[in-house]
JSON list of C-alpha atoms in Angstrom, two decimals:
[
{"chain": "X", "resi": 1, "resn": "MET", "atom": "CA", "xyz": [86.93, 104.43, 70.38]},
{"chain": "X", "resi": 2, "resn": "SER", "atom": "CA", "xyz": [90.65, 104.12, 71.02]},
{"chain": "X", "resi": 3, "resn": "SER", "atom": "CA", "xyz": [92.80, 101.34, 69.63]},
{"chain": "X", "resi": 4, "resn": "LEU", "atom": "CA", "xyz": [93.20, 99.88, 73.13]},
{"chain": "X", "resi": 5, "resn": "GLU", "atom": "CA", "xyz": [89.43, 99.59, 73.52]},
{"chain": "X", "resi": 6, "resn": "GLN", "atom": "CA", "xyz": [89.20, 98.02, 70.06]},
{"chain": "X", "resi": 7, "resn": "PHE", "atom": "CA", "xyz": [91.86, 95.49, 71.06]},
{"chain": "X", "resi": 8, "resn": "PHE", "atom": "CA", "xyz": [89.91, 94.33, 74.11]},
{"chain": "X", "resi": 9, "resn": "ARG", "atom": "CA", "xyz": [86.63, 94.17, 72.19]},
{"chain": "X", "resi": 10, "resn": "SER", "atom": "CA", "xyz": [88.11, 92.15, 69.35]},
{"chain": "X", "resi": 11, "resn": "ASP", "atom": "CA", "xyz": [89.03, 88.49, 69.16]},
{"chain": "X", "resi": 12, "resn": "LYS", "atom": "CA", "xyz": [92.50, 89.36, 70.42]},
{"chain": "X", "resi": 13, "resn": "LYS", "atom": "CA", "xyz": [91.26, 88.98, 74.01]},
{"chain": "X", "resi": 14, "resn": "ILE", "atom": "CA", "xyz": [92.42, 85.38, 73.85]},
{"chain": "X", "resi": 15, "resn": "LEU", "atom": "CA", "xyz": [95.97, 86.53, 73.06]},
{"chain": "X", "resi": 16, "resn": "TRP", "atom": "CA", "xyz": [95.82, 88.81, 76.09]},
{"chain": "X", "resi": 17, "resn": "LEU", "atom": "CA", "xyz": [94.72, 85.97, 78.35]},
{"chain": "X", "resi": 18, "resn": "VAL", "atom": "CA", "xyz": [97.41, 83.61, 77.00]},
{"chain": "X", "resi": 19, "resn": "ALA", "atom": "CA", "xyz": [100.12, 86.24, 77.56]},
{"chain": "X", "resi": 20, "resn": "ASP", "atom": "CA", "xyz": [98.75, 86.86, 81.06]},
{"chain": "X", "resi": 21, "resn": "TYR", "atom": "CA", "xyz": [98.95, 83.18, 81.99]},
{"chain": "X", "resi": 22, "resn": "ILE", "atom": "CA", "xyz": [102.48, 82.87, 80.61]},
{"chain": "X", "resi": 23, "resn": "CYS", "atom": "CA", "xyz": [103.52, 85.74, 82.89]},
{"chain": "X", "resi": 24, "resn": "ASP", "atom": "CA", "xyz": [102.14, 83.84, 85.88]},
{"chain": "X", "resi": 25, "resn": "LEU", "atom": "CA", "xyz": [104.84, 81.20, 85.64]},
{"chain": "X", "resi": 26, "resn": "THR", "atom": "CA", "xyz": [107.35, 81.69, 88.41]},
{"chain": "X", "resi": 27, "resn": "ARG", "atom": "CA", "xyz": [110.89, 80.57, 89.08]},
{"chain": "X", "resi": 28, "resn": "ILE", "atom": "CA", "xyz": [111.18, 78.92, 92.45]},
{"chain": "X", "resi": 29, "resn": "LYS", "atom": "CA", "xyz": [114.23, 78.77, 94.69]},
{"chain": "X", "resi": 30, "resn": "PHE", "atom": "CA", "xyz": [114.95, 79.12, 98.39]},
{"chain": "X", "resi": 31, "resn": "ILE", "atom": "CA", "xyz": [117.82, 79.71, 100.81]},
{"chain": "X", "resi": 32, "resn": "ARG", "atom": "CA", "xyz": [119.21, 76.84, 102.91]},
{"chain": "X", "resi": 33, "resn": "ASP", "atom": "CA", "xyz": [122.32, 77.38, 105.05]},
{"chain": "X", "resi": 34, "resn": "GLY", "atom": "CA", "xyz": [122.93, 80.73, 103.35]},
{"chain": "X", "resi": 35, "resn": "MET", "atom": "CA", "xyz": [123.00, 79.28, 99.82]},
{"chain": "X", "resi": 36, "resn": "TRP", "atom": "CA", "xyz": [120.37, 79.43, 97.10]},
{"chain": "X", "resi": 37, "resn": "VAL", "atom": "CA", "xyz": [118.90, 76.00, 96.41]},
{"chain": "X", "resi": 38, "resn": "GLN", "atom": "CA", "xyz": [117.53, 75.48, 92.91]},
{"chain": "X", "resi": 39, "resn": "ASP", "atom": "CA", "xyz": [117.37, 71.69, 92.90]},
{"chain": "X", "resi": 40, "resn": "ILE", "atom": "CA", "xyz": [113.97, 70.73, 91.52]},
{"chain": "X", "resi": 41, "resn": "LYS", "atom": "CA", "xyz": [113.34, 67.97, 94.06]},
{"chain": "X", "resi": 42, "resn": "SER", "atom": "CA", "xyz": [114.24, 70.11, 97.10]},
{"chain": "X", "resi": 43, "resn": "THR", "atom": "CA", "xyz": [112.43, 73.21, 95.90]},
{"chain": "X", "resi": 44, "resn": "SER", "atom": "CA", "xyz": [109.34, 71.22, 94.99]},
{"chain": "X", "resi": 45, "resn": "LYS", "atom": "CA", "xyz": [109.18, 69.58, 98.40]},
{"chain": "X", "resi": 46, "resn": "LYS", "atom": "CA", "xyz": [109.62, 72.87, 100.25]},
{"chain": "X", "resi": 47, "resn": "TYR", "atom": "CA", "xyz": [107.26, 74.77, 97.98]},
{"chain": "X", "resi": 48, "resn": "PHE", "atom": "CA", "xyz": [104.40, 72.25, 98.02]},
{"chain": "X", "resi": 49, "resn": "ASN", "atom": "CA", "xyz": [104.46, 72.19, 101.83]},
{"chain": "X", "resi": 50, "resn": "SER", "atom": "CA", "xyz": [104.26, 75.98, 102.17]},
{"chain": "X", "resi": 51, "resn": "ILE", "atom": "CA", "xyz": [101.39, 78.43, 102.49]},
{"chain": "X", "resi": 52, "resn": "LYS", "atom": "CA", "xyz": [102.79, 80.26, 99.47]},
{"chain": "X", "resi": 53, "resn": "PHE", "atom": "CA", "xyz": [101.81, 77.29, 97.32]},
{"chain": "X", "resi": 54, "resn": "ILE", "atom": "CA", "xyz": [98.17, 77.60, 98.41]},
{"chain": "X", "resi": 55, "resn": "PHE", "atom": "CA", "xyz": [98.14, 81.33, 97.65]},
{"chain": "X", "resi": 56, "resn": "ASP", "atom": "CA", "xyz": [99.80, 80.79, 94.28]},
{"chain": "X", "resi": 57, "resn": "ILE", "atom": "CA", "xyz": [97.30, 78.11, 93.28]},
{"chain": "X", "resi": 58, "resn": "ALA", "atom": "CA", "xyz": [94.37, 80.27, 94.38]},
{"chain": "X", "resi": 59, "resn": "SER", "atom": "CA", "xyz": [95.75, 83.27, 92.51]},
{"chain": "X", "resi": 60, "resn": "VAL", "atom": "CA", "xyz": [96.06, 81.46, 89.18]},
{"chain": "X", "resi": 61, "resn": "ILE", "atom": "CA", "xyz": [92.67, 79.78, 89.15]},
{"chain": "X", "resi": 62, "resn": "PRO", "atom": "CA", "xyz": [91.45, 80.89, 85.73]},
{"chain": "X", "resi": 63, "resn": "ILE", "atom": "CA", "xyz": [88.27, 82.61, 86.89]},
{"chain": "X", "resi": 64, "resn": "ASP", "atom": "CA", "xyz": [89.00, 85.44, 84.49]},
{"chain": "X", "resi": 65, "resn": "ILE", "atom": "CA", "xyz": [88.61, 83.06, 81.56]},
{"chain": "X", "resi": 66, "resn": "LEU", "atom": "CA", "xyz": [84.92, 83.87, 81.95]},
{"chain": "X", "resi": 67, "resn": "GLN", "atom": "CA", "xyz": [85.80, 87.22, 80.35]},
{"chain": "X", "resi": 68, "resn": "ILE", "atom": "CA", "xyz": [85.57, 85.48, 76.99]},
{"chain": "X", "resi": 69, "resn": "LEU", "atom": "CA", "xyz": [81.89, 84.91, 77.69]},
{"chain": "X", "resi": 70, "resn": "VAL", "atom": "CA", "xyz": [80.88, 88.02, 79.66]},
{"chain": "X", "resi": 71, "resn": "GLY", "atom": "CA", "xyz": [83.34, 90.60, 78.33]},
{"chain": "X", "resi": 72, "resn": "ILE", "atom": "CA", "xyz": [85.94, 92.54, 80.29]},
{"chain": "X", "resi": 73, "resn": "PHE", "atom": "CA", "xyz": [84.95, 92.40, 83.94]},
{"chain": "X", "resi": 74, "resn": "PRO", "atom": "CA", "xyz": [87.87, 93.34, 86.23]},
{"chain": "X", "resi": 75, "resn": "LEU", "atom": "CA", "xyz": [86.46, 91.80, 89.41]},
{"chain": "X", "resi": 76, "resn": "LEU", "atom": "CA", "xyz": [87.02, 88.39, 87.86]},
{"chain": "X", "resi": 77, "resn": "ARG", "atom": "CA", "xyz": [90.74, 89.05, 88.35]},
{"chain": "X", "resi": 78, "resn": "LEU", "atom": "CA", "xyz": [90.45, 89.78, 92.06]},
{"chain": "X", "resi": 79, "resn": "ASN", "atom": "CA", "xyz": [92.08, 86.50, 93.02]},
{"chain": "X", "resi": 80, "resn": "ARG", "atom": "CA", "xyz": [95.33, 87.83, 91.44]},
{"chain": "X", "resi": 81, "resn": "TRP", "atom": "CA", "xyz": [95.79, 90.00, 94.54]},
{"chain": "X", "resi": 82, "resn": "LEU", "atom": "CA", "xyz": [96.91, 86.88, 96.37]},
{"chain": "X", "resi": 83, "resn": "LYS", "atom": "CA", "xyz": [100.20, 87.26, 94.47]},
{"chain": "X", "resi": 84, "resn": "VAL", "atom": "CA", "xyz": [100.97, 90.62, 96.12]},
{"chain": "X", "resi": 85, "resn": "ASN", "atom": "CA", "xyz": [103.24, 88.78, 98.56]},
{"chain": "X", "resi": 86, "resn": "SER", "atom": "CA", "xyz": [105.47, 87.88, 95.60]},
{"chain": "X", "resi": 87, "resn": "LEU", "atom": "CA", "xyz": [105.89, 91.59, 94.85]},
{"chain": "X", "resi": 88, "resn": "TRP", "atom": "CA", "xyz": [106.96, 92.27, 98.43]},
{"chain": "X", "resi": 89, "resn": "GLU", "atom": "CA", "xyz": [109.33, 89.29, 98.34]},
{"chain": "X", "resi": 90, "resn": "PHE", "atom": "CA", "xyz": [110.79, 90.48, 95.03]},
{"chain": "X", "resi": 91, "resn": "PHE", "atom": "CA", "xyz": [111.60, 93.91, 96.43]},
{"chain": "X", "resi": 92, "resn": "ASP", "atom": "CA", "xyz": [113.09, 92.40, 99.61]},
{"chain": "X", "resi": 93, "resn": "ARG", "atom": "CA", "xyz": [115.38, 90.11, 97.63]},
{"chain": "X", "resi": 94, "resn": "TRP", "atom": "CA", "xyz": [116.33, 92.90, 95.23]},
{"chain": "X", "resi": 95, "resn": "ASP", "atom": "CA", "xyz": [117.11, 95.20, 98.14]},
{"chain": "X", "resi": 96, "resn": "ARG", "atom": "CA", "xyz": [119.41, 92.60, 99.73]},
{"chain": "X", "resi": 97, "resn": "SER", "atom": "CA", "xyz": [121.21, 91.75, 96.49]},
{"chain": "X", "resi": 98, "resn": "VAL", "atom": "CA", "xyz": [121.99, 95.34, 95.43]},
{"chain": "X", "resi": 99, "resn": "GLN", "atom": "CA", "xyz": [123.77, 96.76, 98.45]},
{"chain": "X", "resi": 100, "resn": "SER", "atom": "CA", "xyz": [125.44, 99.71, 96.74]},
{"chain": "X", "resi": 101, "resn": "TYR", "atom": "CA", "xyz": [122.22, 100.97, 95.11]},
{"chain": "X", "resi": 102, "resn": "ALA", "atom": "CA", "xyz": [119.74, 100.04, 97.84]},
{"chain": "X", "resi": 103, "resn": "PHE", "atom": "CA", "xyz": [118.41, 103.61, 97.92]},
{"chain": "X", "resi": 104, "resn": "LEU", "atom": "CA", "xyz": [117.39, 103.27, 94.26]},
{"chain": "X", "resi": 105, "resn": "VAL", "atom": "CA", "xyz": [115.56, 100.00, 94.92]},
{"chain": "X", "resi": 106, "resn": "ARG", "atom": "CA", "xyz": [113.71, 101.59, 97.82]},
{"chain": "X", "resi": 107, "resn": "LEU", "atom": "CA", "xyz": [112.78, 104.58, 95.69]},
{"chain": "X", "resi": 108, "resn": "ILE", "atom": "CA", "xyz": [111.42, 102.29, 92.95]},
{"chain": "X", "resi": 109, "resn": "ARG", "atom": "CA", "xyz": [109.53, 100.29, 95.60]},
{"chain": "X", "resi": 110, "resn": "LEU", "atom": "CA", "xyz": [107.94, 103.48, 96.94]},
{"chain": "X", "resi": 111, "resn": "PHE", "atom": "CA", "xyz": [106.97, 104.56, 93.44]},
{"chain": "X", "resi": 112, "resn": "VAL", "atom": "CA", "xyz": [105.39, 101.16, 92.63]},
{"chain": "X", "resi": 113, "resn": "TYR", "atom": "CA", "xyz": [103.45, 101.10, 95.90]},
{"chain": "X", "resi": 114, "resn": "LEU", "atom": "CA", "xyz": [102.27, 104.66, 95.28]},
{"chain": "X", "resi": 115, "resn": "GLN", "atom": "CA", "xyz": [101.07, 103.71, 91.79]},
{"chain": "X", "resi": 116, "resn": "ILE", "atom": "CA", "xyz": [99.13, 100.77, 93.21]},
{"chain": "X", "resi": 117, "resn": "VAL", "atom": "CA", "xyz": [97.42, 102.97, 95.80]},
{"chain": "X", "resi": 118, "resn": "VAL", "atom": "CA", "xyz": [96.60, 105.68, 93.25]},
{"chain": "X", "resi": 119, "resn": "HIS", "atom": "CA", "xyz": [95.21, 103.04, 90.88]},
{"chain": "X", "resi": 120, "resn": "LEU", "atom": "CA", "xyz": [92.97, 101.69, 93.65]},
{"chain": "X", "resi": 121, "resn": "TYR", "atom": "CA", "xyz": [91.75, 105.22, 94.44]},
{"chain": "X", "resi": 122, "resn": "ALA", "atom": "CA", "xyz": [91.07, 105.79, 90.74]},
{"chain": "X", "resi": 123, "resn": "CYS", "atom": "CA", "xyz": [89.16, 102.53, 90.35]},
{"chain": "X", "resi": 124, "resn": "THR", "atom": "CA", "xyz": [87.09, 103.27, 93.44]},
{"chain": "X", "resi": 125, "resn": "TYR", "atom": "CA", "xyz": [86.25, 106.79, 92.24]},
{"chain": "X", "resi": 126, "resn": "PHE", "atom": "CA", "xyz": [85.49, 105.46, 88.76]},
{"chain": "X", "resi": 127, "resn": "LYS", "atom": "CA", "xyz": [83.09, 102.81, 90.09]},
{"chain": "X", "resi": 128, "resn": "ILE", "atom": "CA", "xyz": [81.34, 105.15, 92.56]},
{"chain": "X", "resi": 129, "resn": "SER", "atom": "CA", "xyz": [80.85, 107.79, 89.88]},
{"chain": "X", "resi": 130, "resn": "LEU", "atom": "CA", "xyz": [79.59, 105.25, 87.38]},
{"chain": "X", "resi": 131, "resn": "TRP", "atom": "CA", "xyz": [77.21, 103.74, 89.92]},
{"chain": "X", "resi": 132, "resn": "GLU", "atom": "CA", "xyz": [75.81, 107.11, 91.03]},
{"chain": "X", "resi": 133, "resn": "THR", "atom": "CA", "xyz": [75.31, 108.45, 87.51]},
{"chain": "X", "resi": 134, "resn": "ARG", "atom": "CA", "xyz": [73.65, 105.26, 86.25]},
{"chain": "X", "resi": 135, "resn": "ASN", "atom": "CA", "xyz": [71.53, 104.32, 89.26]},
{"chain": "X", "resi": 136, "resn": "TYR", "atom": "CA", "xyz": [70.62, 107.67, 90.74]},
{"chain": "X", "resi": 137, "resn": "GLN", "atom": "CA", "xyz": [71.25, 110.14, 87.88]},
{"chain": "X", "resi": 138, "resn": "ILE", "atom": "CA", "xyz": [73.32, 112.21, 90.29]},
{"chain": "X", "resi": 139, "resn": "ASN", "atom": "CA", "xyz": [75.11, 115.05, 88.59]},
{"chain": "X", "resi": 140, "resn": "ASN", "atom": "CA", "xyz": [77.14, 117.17, 90.98]},
{"chain": "X", "resi": 141, "resn": "GLU", "atom": "CA", "xyz": [80.68, 118.46, 91.05]},
{"chain": "X", "resi": 142, "resn": "TRP", "atom": "CA", "xyz": [82.09, 115.43, 92.88]},
{"chain": "X", "resi": 143, "resn": "VAL", "atom": "CA", "xyz": [80.73, 112.76, 90.54]},
{"chain": "X", "resi": 144, "resn": "TYR", "atom": "CA", "xyz": [82.39, 112.49, 87.15]},
{"chain": "X", "resi": 145, "resn": "ASN", "atom": "CA", "xyz": [80.14, 112.42, 84.07]},
{"chain": "X", "resi": 146, "resn": "PHE", "atom": "CA", "xyz": [81.08, 109.66, 81.66]},
{"chain": "X", "resi": 147, "resn": "LYS", "atom": "CA", "xyz": [80.98, 111.27, 78.23]},
{"chain": "X", "resi": 148, "resn": "ASP", "atom": "CA", "xyz": [84.32, 110.24, 76.76]},
{"chain": "X", "resi": 149, "resn": "SER", "atom": "CA", "xyz": [85.97, 106.89, 76.07]},
{"chain": "X", "resi": 150, "resn": "HIS", "atom": "CA", "xyz": [86.87, 104.57, 78.94]},
{"chain": "X", "resi": 151, "resn": "ILE", "atom": "CA", "xyz": [90.52, 105.53, 78.62]},
{"chain": "X", "resi": 152, "resn": "ASN", "atom": "CA", "xyz": [89.78, 109.24, 79.10]},
{"chain": "X", "resi": 153, "resn": "ASN", "atom": "CA", "xyz": [87.44, 108.43, 81.99]},
{"chain": "X", "resi": 154, "resn": "TYR", "atom": "CA", "xyz": [90.13, 106.36, 83.68]},
{"chain": "X", "resi": 155, "resn": "VAL", "atom": "CA", "xyz": [92.76, 109.08, 83.17]},
{"chain": "X", "resi": 156, "resn": "TYR", "atom": "CA", "xyz": [90.44, 111.60, 84.82]},
{"chain": "X", "resi": 157, "resn": "SER", "atom": "CA", "xyz": [89.79, 109.15, 87.67]},
{"chain": "X", "resi": 158, "resn": "TYR", "atom": "CA", "xyz": [93.54, 108.50, 87.96]},
{"chain": "X", "resi": 159, "resn": "LEU", "atom": "CA", "xyz": [94.15, 112.25, 88.25]},
{"chain": "X", "resi": 160, "resn": "PHE", "atom": "CA", "xyz": [91.52, 112.42, 91.00]},
{"chain": "X", "resi": 161, "resn": "GLY", "atom": "CA", "xyz": [93.20, 109.48, 92.77]},
{"chain": "X", "resi": 162, "resn": "LEU", "atom": "CA", "xyz": [96.63, 111.09, 92.44]},
{"chain": "X", "resi": 163, "resn": "LYS", "atom": "CA", "xyz": [95.36, 114.35, 93.88]},
{"chain": "X", "resi": 164, "resn": "THR", "atom": "CA", "xyz": [93.68, 112.47, 96.71]},
{"chain": "X", "resi": 165, "resn": "ALA", "atom": "CA", "xyz": [96.77, 110.38, 97.52]},
{"chain": "X", "resi": 166, "resn": "SER", "atom": "CA", "xyz": [99.11, 113.37, 97.46]},
{"chain": "X", "resi": 167, "resn": "THR", "atom": "CA", "xyz": [96.66, 115.60, 99.39]},
{"chain": "X", "resi": 168, "resn": "ILE", "atom": "CA", "xyz": [97.21, 118.50, 97.01]},
{"chain": "X", "resi": 169, "resn": "GLY", "atom": "CA", "xyz": [93.82, 118.04, 95.46]},
{"chain": "X", "resi": 170, "resn": "ASN", "atom": "CA", "xyz": [91.47, 120.76, 96.61]},
{"chain": "X", "resi": 171, "resn": "ASN", "atom": "CA", "xyz": [88.94, 118.01, 96.05]},
{"chain": "X", "resi": 172, "resn": "PRO", "atom": "CA", "xyz": [85.32, 118.96, 96.64]},
{"chain": "X", "resi": 173, "resn": "GLN", "atom": "CA", "xyz": [83.58, 117.30, 99.56]},
{"chain": "X", "resi": 174, "resn": "PRO", "atom": "CA", "xyz": [81.51, 114.23, 98.62]}
]
């Protein structure tokens, strides 16, 4: 068992959740007449009357606090995907503010988006393989056999996702 797996199985899960919630705090400002407005009263009024507020509230509902009771269960964090708009907004603002190095911002944006897609491919492959080996005892060349630690299994699944996303894979047919 790796040290990362030991961390999540220990009592330090609470530290992880506290750090996660601290990272959810956001700094709010908006543009009015071409100038950034950071006045608390104005930003609060604009923010509370926006659809972004609803998405932000829904994304930070502490459903994943149930992980203390049931263990690590990633689907409990699915509501965090409602914050993906903040990632897009961050890259748009960064792109506008750094005119001379805009190509670098766009390259970083492409890399981040690629990592997200590859991660989703890896998670999908991981779950399908796990489901087929546990429920149906399928053992073929497409399904991965889970013999190692979760970290090694995820790395293998990530490699499969990377090969699938880049289409260099020579992946066997499912």
